[in-house]
Short mmCIF file of C-alpha atoms (C1' of nucleotides) in Angstrom, two decimals:
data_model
loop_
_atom_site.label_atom_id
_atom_site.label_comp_id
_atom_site.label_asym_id
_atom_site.label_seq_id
_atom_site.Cartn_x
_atom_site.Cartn_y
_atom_site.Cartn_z
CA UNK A 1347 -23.69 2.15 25.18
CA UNK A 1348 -20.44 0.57 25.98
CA UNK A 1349 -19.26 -1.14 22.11
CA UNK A 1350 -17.37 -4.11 23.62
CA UNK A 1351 -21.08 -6.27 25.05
CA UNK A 1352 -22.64 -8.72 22.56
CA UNK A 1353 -25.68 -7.28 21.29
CA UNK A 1354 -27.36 -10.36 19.80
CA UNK A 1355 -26.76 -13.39 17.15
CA UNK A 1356 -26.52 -11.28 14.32
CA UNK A 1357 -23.63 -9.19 15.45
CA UNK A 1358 -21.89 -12.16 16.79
CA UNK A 1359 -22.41 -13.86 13.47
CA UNK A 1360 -20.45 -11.00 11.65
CA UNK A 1361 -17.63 -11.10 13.77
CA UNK A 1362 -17.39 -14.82 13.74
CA UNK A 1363 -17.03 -14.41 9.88
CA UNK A 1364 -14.90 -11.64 9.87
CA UNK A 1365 -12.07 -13.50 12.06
CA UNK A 1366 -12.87 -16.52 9.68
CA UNK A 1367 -12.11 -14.55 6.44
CA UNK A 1368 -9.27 -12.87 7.89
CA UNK A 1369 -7.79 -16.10 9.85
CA UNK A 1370 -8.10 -18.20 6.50
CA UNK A 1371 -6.44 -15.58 4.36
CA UNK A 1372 -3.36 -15.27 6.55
CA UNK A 1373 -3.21 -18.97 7.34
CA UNK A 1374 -3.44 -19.97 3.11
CA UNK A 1375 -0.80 -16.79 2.01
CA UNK A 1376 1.47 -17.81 4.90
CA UNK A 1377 1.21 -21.44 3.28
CA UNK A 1378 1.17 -20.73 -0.19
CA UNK A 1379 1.87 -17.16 -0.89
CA UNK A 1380 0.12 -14.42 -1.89
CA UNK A 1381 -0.22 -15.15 -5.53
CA UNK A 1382 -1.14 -18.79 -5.54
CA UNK A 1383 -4.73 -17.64 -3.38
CA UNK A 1384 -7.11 -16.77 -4.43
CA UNK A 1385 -10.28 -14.64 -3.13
CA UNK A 1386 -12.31 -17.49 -4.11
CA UNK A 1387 -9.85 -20.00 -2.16
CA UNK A 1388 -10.22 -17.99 0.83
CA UNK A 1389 -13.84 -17.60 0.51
CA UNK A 1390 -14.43 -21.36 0.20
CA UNK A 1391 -12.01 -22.15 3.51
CA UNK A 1392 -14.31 -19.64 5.32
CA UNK A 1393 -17.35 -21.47 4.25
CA UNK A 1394 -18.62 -18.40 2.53
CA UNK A 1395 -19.37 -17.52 -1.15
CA UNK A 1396 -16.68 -15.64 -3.28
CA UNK A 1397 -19.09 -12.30 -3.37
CA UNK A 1398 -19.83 -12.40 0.85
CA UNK A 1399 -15.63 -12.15 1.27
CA UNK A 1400 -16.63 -8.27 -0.47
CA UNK A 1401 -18.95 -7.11 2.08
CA UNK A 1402 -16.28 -7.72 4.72
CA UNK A 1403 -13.01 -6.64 3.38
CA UNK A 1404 -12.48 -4.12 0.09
CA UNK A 1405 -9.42 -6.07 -1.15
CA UNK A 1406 -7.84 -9.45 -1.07
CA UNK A 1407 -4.98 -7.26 0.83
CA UNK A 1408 -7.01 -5.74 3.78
CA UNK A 1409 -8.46 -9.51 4.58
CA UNK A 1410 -4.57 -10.98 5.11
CA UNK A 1411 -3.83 -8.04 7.29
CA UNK A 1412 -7.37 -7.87 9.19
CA UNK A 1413 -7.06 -4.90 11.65
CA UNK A 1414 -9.40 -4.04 13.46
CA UNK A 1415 -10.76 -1.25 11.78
CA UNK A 1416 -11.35 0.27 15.48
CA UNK A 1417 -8.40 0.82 16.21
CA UNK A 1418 -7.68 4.31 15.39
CA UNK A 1419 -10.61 5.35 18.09
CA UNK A 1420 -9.57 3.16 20.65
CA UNK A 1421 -6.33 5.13 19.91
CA UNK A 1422 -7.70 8.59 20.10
CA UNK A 1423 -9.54 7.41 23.65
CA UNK A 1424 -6.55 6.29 25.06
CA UNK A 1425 -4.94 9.43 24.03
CA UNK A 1426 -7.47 11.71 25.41
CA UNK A 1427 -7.65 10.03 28.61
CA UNK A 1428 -4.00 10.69 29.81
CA UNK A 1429 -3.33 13.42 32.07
CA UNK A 1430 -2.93 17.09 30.29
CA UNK A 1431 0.36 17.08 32.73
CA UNK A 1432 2.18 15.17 30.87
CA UNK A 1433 4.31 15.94 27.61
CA UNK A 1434 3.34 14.56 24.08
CA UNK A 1435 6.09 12.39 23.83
CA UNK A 1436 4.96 10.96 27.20
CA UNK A 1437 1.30 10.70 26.40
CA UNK A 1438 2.54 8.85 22.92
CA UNK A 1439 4.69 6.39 25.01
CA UNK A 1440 2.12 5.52 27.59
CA UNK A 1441 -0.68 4.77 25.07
CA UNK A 1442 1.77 3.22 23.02
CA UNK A 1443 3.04 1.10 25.49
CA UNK A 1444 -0.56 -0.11 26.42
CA UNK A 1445 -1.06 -0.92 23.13
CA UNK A 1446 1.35 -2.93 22.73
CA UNK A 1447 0.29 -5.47 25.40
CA UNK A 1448 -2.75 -5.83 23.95
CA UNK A 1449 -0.95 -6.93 20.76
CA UNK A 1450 1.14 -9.28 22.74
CA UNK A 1451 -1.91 -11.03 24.07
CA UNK A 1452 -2.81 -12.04 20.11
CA UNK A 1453 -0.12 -14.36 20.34
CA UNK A 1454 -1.38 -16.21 17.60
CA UNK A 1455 -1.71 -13.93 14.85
CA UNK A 1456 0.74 -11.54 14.70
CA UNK A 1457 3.59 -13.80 14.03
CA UNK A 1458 2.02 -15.12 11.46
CA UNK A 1459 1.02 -11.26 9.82
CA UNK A 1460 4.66 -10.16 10.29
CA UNK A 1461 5.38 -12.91 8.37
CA UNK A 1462 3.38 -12.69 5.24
CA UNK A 1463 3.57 -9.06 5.31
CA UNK A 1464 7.54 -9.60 5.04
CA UNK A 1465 7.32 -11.76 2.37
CA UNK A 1466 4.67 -9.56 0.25
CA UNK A 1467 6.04 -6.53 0.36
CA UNK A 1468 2.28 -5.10 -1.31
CA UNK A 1469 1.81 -6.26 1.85
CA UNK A 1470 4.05 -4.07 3.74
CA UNK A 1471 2.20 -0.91 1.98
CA UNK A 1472 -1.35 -1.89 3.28
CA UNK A 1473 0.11 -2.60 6.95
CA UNK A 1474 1.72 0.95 7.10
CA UNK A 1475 -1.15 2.38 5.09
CA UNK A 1476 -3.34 1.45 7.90
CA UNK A 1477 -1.22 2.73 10.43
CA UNK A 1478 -1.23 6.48 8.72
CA UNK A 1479 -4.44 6.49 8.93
CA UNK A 1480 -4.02 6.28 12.68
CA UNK A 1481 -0.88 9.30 11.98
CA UNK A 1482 -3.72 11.67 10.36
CA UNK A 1483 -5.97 11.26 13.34
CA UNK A 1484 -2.94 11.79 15.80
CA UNK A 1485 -1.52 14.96 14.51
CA UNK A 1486 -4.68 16.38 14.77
CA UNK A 1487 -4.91 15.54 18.54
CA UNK A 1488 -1.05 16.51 18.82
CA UNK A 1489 -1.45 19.99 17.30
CA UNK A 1490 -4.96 20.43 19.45
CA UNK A 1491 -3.13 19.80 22.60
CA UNK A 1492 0.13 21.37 22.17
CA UNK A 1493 -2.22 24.18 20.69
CA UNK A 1494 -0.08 24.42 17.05
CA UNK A 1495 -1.63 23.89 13.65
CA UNK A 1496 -1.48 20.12 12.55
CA UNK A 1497 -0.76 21.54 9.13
CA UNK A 1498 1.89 24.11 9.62
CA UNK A 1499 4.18 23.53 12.57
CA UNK A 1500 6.71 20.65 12.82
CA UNK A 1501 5.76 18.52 15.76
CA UNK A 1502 2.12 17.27 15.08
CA UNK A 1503 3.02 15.66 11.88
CA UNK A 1504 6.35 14.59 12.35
CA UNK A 1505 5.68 13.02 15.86
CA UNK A 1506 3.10 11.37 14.75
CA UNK A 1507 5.29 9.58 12.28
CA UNK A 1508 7.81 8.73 14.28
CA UNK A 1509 5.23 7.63 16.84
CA UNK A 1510 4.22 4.54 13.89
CA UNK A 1511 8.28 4.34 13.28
CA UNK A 1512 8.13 3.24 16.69
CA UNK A 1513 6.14 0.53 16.49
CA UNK A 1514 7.08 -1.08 13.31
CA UNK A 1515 10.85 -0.82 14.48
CA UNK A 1516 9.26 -2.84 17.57
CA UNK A 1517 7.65 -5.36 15.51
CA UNK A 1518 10.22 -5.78 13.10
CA UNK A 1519 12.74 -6.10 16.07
CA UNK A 1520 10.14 -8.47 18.07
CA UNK A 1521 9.60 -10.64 14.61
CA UNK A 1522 13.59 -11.16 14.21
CA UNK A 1523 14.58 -12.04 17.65
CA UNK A 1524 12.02 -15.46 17.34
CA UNK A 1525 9.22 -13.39 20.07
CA UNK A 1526 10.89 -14.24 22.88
CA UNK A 1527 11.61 -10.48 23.88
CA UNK A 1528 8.35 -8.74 25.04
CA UNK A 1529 6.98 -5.96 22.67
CA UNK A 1530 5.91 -3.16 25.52
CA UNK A 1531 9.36 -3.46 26.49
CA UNK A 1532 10.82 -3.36 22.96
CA UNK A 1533 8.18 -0.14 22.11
CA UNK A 1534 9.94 1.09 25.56
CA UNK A 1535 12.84 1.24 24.00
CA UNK A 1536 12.63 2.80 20.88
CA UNK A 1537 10.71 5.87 22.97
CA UNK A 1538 13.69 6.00 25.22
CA UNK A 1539 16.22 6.78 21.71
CA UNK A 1540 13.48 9.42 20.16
CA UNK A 1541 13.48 11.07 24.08
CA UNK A 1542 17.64 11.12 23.94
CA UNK A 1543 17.53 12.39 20.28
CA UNK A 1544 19.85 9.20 19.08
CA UNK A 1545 22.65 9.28 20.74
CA UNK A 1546 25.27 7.78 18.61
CA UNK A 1547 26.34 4.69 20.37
CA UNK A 1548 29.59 4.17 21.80
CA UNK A 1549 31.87 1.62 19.64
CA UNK C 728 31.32 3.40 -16.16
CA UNK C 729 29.82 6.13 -14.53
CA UNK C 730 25.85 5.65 -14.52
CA UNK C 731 24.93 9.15 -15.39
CA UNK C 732 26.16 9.76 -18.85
CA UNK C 733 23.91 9.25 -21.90
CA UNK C 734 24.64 5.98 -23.39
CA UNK C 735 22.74 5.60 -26.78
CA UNK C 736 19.34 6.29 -28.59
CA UNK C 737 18.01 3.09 -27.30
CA UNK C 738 18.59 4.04 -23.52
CA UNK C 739 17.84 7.50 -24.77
CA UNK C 740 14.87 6.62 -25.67
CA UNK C 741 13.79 4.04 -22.76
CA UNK C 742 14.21 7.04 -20.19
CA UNK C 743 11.89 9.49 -22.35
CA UNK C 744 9.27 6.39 -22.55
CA UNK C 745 9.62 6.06 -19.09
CA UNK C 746 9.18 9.58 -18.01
CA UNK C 747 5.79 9.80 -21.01
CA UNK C 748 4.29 7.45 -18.49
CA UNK C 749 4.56 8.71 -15.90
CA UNK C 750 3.39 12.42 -16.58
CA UNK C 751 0.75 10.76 -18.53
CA UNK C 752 -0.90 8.74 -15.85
CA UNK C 753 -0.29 11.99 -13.27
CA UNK C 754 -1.49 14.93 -15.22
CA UNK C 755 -4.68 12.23 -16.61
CA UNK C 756 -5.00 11.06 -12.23
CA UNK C 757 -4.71 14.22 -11.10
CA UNK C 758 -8.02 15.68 -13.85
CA UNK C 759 -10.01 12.28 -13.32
CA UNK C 760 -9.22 10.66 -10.62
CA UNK C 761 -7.33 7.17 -10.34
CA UNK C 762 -10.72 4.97 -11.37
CA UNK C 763 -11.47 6.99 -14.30
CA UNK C 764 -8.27 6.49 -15.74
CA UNK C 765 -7.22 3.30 -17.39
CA UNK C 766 -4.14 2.06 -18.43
CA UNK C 767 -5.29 1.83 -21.83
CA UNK C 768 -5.83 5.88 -20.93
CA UNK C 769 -2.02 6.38 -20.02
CA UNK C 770 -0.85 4.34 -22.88
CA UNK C 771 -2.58 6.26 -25.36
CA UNK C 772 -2.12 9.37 -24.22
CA UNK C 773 2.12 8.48 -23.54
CA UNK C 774 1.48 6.41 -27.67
CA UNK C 775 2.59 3.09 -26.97
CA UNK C 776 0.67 0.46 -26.98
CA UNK C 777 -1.00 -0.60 -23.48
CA UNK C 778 1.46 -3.81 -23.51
CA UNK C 779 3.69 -1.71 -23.52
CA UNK C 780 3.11 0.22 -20.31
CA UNK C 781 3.69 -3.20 -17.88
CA UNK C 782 7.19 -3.47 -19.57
CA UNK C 783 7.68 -0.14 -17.85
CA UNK C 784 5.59 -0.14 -14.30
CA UNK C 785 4.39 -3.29 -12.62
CA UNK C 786 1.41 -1.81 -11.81
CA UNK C 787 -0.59 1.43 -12.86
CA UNK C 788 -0.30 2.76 -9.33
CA UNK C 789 3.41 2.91 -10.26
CA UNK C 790 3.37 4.41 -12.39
CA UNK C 791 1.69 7.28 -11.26
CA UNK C 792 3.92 7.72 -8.60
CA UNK C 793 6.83 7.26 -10.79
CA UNK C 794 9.79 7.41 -8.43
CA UNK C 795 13.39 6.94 -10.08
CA UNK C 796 14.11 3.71 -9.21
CA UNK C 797 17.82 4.35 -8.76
CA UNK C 798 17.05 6.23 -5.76
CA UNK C 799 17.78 4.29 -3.09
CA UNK C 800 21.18 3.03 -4.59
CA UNK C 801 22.14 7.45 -4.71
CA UNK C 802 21.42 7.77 -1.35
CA UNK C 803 23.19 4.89 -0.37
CA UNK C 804 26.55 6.48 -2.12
CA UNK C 805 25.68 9.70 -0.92
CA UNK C 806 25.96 8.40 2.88
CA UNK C 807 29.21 6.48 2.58
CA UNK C 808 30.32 9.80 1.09
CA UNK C 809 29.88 11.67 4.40
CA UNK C 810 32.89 11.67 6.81
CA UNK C 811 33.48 9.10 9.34
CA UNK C 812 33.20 11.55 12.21
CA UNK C 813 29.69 12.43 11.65
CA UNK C 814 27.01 10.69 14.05
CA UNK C 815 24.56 8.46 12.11
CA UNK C 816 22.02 11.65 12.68
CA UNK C 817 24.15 14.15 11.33
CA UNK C 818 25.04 11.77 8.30
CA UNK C 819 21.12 11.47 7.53
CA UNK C 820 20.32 14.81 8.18
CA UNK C 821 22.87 15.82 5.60
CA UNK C 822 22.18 13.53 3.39
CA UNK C 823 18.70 14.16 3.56
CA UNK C 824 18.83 18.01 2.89
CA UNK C 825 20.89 17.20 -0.17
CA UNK C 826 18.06 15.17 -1.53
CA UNK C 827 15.31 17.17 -0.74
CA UNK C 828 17.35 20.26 -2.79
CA UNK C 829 17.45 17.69 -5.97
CA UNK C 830 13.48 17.13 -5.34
CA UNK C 831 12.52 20.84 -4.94
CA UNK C 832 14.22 21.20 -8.50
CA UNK C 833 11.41 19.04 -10.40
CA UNK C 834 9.31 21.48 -8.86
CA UNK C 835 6.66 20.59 -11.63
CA UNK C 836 6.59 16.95 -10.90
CA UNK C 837 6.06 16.95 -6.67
CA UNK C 838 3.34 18.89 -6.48
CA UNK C 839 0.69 17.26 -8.45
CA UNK C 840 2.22 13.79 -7.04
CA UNK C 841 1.43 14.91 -3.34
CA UNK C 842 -2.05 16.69 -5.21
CA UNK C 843 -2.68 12.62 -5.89
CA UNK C 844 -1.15 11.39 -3.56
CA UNK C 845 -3.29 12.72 -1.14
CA UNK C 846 -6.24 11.81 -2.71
CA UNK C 847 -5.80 7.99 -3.03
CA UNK C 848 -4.65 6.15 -0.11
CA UNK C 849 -4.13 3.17 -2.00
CA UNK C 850 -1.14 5.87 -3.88
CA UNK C 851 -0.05 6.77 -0.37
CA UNK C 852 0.38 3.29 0.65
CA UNK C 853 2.72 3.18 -2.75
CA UNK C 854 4.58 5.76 -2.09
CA UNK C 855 5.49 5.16 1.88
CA UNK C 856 6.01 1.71 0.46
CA UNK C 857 8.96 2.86 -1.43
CA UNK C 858 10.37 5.21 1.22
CA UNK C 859 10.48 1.74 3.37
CA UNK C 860 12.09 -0.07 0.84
CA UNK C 861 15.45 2.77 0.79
CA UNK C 862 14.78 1.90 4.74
CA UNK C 863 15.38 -1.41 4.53
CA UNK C 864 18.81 -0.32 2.85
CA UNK C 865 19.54 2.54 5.32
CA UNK C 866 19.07 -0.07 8.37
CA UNK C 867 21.96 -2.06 7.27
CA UNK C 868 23.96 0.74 6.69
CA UNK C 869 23.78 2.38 10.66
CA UNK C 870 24.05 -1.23 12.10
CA UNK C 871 27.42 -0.94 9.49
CA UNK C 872 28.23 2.03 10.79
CA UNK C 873 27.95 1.91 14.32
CA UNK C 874 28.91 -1.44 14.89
CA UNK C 875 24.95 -2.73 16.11
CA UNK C 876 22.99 -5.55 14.37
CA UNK C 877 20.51 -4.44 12.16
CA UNK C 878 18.12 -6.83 12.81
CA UNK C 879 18.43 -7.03 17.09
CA UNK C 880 19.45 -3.87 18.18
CA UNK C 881 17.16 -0.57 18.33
CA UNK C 882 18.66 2.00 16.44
CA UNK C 883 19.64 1.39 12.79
CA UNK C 884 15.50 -0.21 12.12
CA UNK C 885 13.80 3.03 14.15
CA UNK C 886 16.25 5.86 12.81
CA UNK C 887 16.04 4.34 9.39
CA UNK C 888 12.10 4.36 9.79
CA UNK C 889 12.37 8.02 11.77
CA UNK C 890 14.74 9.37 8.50
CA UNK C 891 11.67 8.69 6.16
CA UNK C 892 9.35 10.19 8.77
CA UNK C 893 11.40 13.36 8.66
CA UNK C 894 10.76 13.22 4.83
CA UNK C 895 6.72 12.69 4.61
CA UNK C 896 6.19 15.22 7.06
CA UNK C 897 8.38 17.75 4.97
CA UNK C 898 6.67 16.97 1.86
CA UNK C 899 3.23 17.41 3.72
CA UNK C 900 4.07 20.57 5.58
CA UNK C 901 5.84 21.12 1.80
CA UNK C 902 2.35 21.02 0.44
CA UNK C 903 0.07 22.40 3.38
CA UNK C 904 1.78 25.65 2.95
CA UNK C 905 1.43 25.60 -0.86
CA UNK C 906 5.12 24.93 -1.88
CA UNK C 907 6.24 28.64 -0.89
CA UNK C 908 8.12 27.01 2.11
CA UNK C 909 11.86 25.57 1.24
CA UNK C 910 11.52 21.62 1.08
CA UNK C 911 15.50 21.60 2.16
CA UNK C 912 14.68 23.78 5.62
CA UNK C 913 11.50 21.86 6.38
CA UNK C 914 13.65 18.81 6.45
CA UNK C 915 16.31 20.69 8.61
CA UNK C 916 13.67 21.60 10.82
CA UNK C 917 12.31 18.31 11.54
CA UNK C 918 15.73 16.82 12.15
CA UNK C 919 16.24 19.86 15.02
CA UNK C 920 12.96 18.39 16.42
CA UNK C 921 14.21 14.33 16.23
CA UNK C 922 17.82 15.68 17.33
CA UNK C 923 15.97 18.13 20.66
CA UNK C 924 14.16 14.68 21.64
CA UNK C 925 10.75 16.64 20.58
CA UNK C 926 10.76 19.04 23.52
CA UNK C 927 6.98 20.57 24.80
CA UNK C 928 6.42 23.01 22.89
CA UNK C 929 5.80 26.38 25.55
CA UNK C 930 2.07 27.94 25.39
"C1'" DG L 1180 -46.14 -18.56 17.19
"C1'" DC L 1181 -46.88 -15.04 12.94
"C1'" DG L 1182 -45.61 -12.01 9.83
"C1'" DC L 1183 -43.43 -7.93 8.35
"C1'" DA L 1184 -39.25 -4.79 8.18
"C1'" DT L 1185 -34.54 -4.86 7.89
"C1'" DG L 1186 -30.10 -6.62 7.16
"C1'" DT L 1187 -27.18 -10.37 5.08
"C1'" DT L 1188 -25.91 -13.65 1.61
"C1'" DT L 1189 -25.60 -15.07 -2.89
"C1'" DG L 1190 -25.42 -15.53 -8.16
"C1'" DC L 1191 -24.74 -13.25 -12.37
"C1'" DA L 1192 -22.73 -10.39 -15.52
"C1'" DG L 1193 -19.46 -7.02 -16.48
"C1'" DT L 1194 -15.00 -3.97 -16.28
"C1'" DG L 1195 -10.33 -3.60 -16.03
"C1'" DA L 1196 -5.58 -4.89 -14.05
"C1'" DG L 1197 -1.85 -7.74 -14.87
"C1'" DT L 1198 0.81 -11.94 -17.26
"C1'" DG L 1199 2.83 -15.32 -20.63
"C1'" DC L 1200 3.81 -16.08 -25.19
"C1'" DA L 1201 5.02 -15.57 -29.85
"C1'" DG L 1202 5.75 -12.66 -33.76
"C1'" DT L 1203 7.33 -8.20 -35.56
"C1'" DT L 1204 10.06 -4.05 -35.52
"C1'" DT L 1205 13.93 -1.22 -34.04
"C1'" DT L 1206 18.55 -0.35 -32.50
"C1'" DC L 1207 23.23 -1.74 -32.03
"C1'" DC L 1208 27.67 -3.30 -33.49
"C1'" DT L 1209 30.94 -5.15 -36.65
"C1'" DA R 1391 24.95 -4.21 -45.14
"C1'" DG R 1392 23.58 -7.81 -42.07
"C1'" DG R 1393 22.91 -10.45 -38.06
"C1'" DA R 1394 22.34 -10.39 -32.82
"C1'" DA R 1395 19.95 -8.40 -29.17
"C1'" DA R 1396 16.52 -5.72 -27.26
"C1'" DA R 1397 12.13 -3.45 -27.33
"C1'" DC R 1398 7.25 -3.25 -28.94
"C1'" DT R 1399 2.98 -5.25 -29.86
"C1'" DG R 1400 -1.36 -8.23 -30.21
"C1'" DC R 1401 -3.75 -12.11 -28.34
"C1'" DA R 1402 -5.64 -14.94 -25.02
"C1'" DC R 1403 -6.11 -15.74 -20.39
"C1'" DT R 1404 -6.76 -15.38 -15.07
"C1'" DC R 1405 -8.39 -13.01 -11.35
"C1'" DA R 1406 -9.68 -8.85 -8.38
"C1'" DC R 1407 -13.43 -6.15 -7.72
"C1'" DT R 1408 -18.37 -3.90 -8.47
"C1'" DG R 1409 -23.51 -3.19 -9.24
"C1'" DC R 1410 -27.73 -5.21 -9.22
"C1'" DA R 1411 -31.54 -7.95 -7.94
"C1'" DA R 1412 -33.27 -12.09 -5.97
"C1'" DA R 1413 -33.21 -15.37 -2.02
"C1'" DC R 1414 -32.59 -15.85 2.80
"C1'" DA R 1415 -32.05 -14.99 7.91
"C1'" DT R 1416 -32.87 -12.30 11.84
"C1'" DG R 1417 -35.13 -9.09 15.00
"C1'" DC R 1418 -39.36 -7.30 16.71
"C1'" DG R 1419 -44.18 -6.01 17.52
"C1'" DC R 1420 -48.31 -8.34 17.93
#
DNA sequence: GCGCATGTTTGCAGTGAGTGCAGTTTTCCT
DNA sequence: AGGAAAACTGCACTCACTGCAAACATGCGC
């Protein structure tokens, strides 16, 4: 019932493969660049032949970046499971902020992705792709609970926008001060400037 | 001096090549759909010869989009135009509305780019990509502006990312209500929500 | 353990995007 | 008019990506 348990060899086999693909491709383009690897390259580091690295990820692209192509549920879960008390904004926040610590624990990787996807910026476009895809799914809850239409009215759509703003300001903020500040509390931050409406800063 | 003024036939002519392409490959994507149209397609149909067509685009997905590539250098003057007593928001929000008046004018062009648009992520991820790229830009600019780094401190990243958020969600609102709406008020209208800190809305 | 159903991997052959180069044509300027 | 500079074009090439069908591995009932 529950997704996260280990069903059996097969299963486990796929995911093994899947974080090799996806571990090789960032480690080689981080190395080398995009445009000096090939699929084939990254097939062979996997220990895989060039056509299996197409029945894991459509593109060359969507292997280097390698999310979790869960997310968006686990999302939408989150989400659903906050308290009908509270405001958008703070329902957006909390989940957000939650998140975010479970980004933090992948110490390994994301340093690494924020740094190819800076250099590529083809790159860039596939990263926030995937996180729009998240922004369709979120309106929709948005204009559910706040009981507008997710096509019409302002707030659904534009919130969640901002609500991805958010987080790549925090990881573009968390990738240039060297990861030493911690990205909850950086996602924290950016919530507390949409809540004041941007206050322009005193000089 | 000034960029705008016609400067000969050959520049003449480079801009009308230019803009062949581009309605080309949208009016032939928008019938067929992006993987039933080849360059060879767009080239034909815009007579040049399918060399041709990569000295204009680097890539056919460009070219469908099309955007002026000069844009991000106009909005750039159009900001340090605005008065030094503005807040950063106000500056954007005027600045914005300005630009989405000169868009609503190629009122041929938008709406069969969104039509597309819509129905190709891989275009999507295109298009946000250049909206991030003016956002790169815009970053420096606020840190400029209100004496923060651009690279440490929260503001100037997430209000650059929340000014093209503003901009998406007009143009899909733009679209959801079939383009009756005026693109320069939705834009107003999000930047009352960003300014209001995204209030509850009251059921 | 055995064998069949099902899912996964692989090779092969093909399409089409995108690039470097070298030769030709067009525009510009004096 | 005539030469310099820029744009256009054809050719040959690499590589991303897809459909298909054959080999292979796994799960499961017996």
């Amino acid at each position: 019932m529950l997704s996260g348990v280990t069903v059996g060899l097969r299963e486990r086999k796929k995911q093994a493969t899947r974080a090799a693909l996806h571990e090789s491709a960032l480690r080689l383009v981080a190395e080398r660049g995009l445009d000096r690897v090939s699929v084939d390259d990254i097939a062979a580091d996997a220990e895989v032949s060039p056509r299996t690295f197409f029945n894991y990820f459509p593109s060359k692209d969507d292997a280097v970046i390698g999310l979790d192509p869960e997310h968006p549920l686990r999302l939408a879960e989150a989400l659903s499971a906050r308290p009908a008390t509270e405001t958008p904004v703070q329902a957006l926040r909390a989940a957000q902020v939650a998140e975010a610590a479970r980004m933090a624990a992948e110490s390994q990787l994301w340093p690494l992705r924020l740094q190819v996807v800076d250099a590529h910026p083809a790159l860039a476009a596939r990263l926030t792709a995937s996180f729009a895809q998240s922004e369709q799914l979120l309106a929709e809850w948005l204009a559910d609970r706040t009981g507008t239409r997710a096509e019409l009215d302002v707030q659904p759509s534009l919130l969640a926008a901002v609500q991805g703003s958010v987080m790549r300001s925090a990881l573009h903020r968390w990738r240039a001060g060297g990861y030493t500040a911690s990205l909850p509390a950086l996602v924290a931050e950016g919530w507390d400037q949409v809540e004041a409406g941007f206050p322009a800063p005193r000089r």
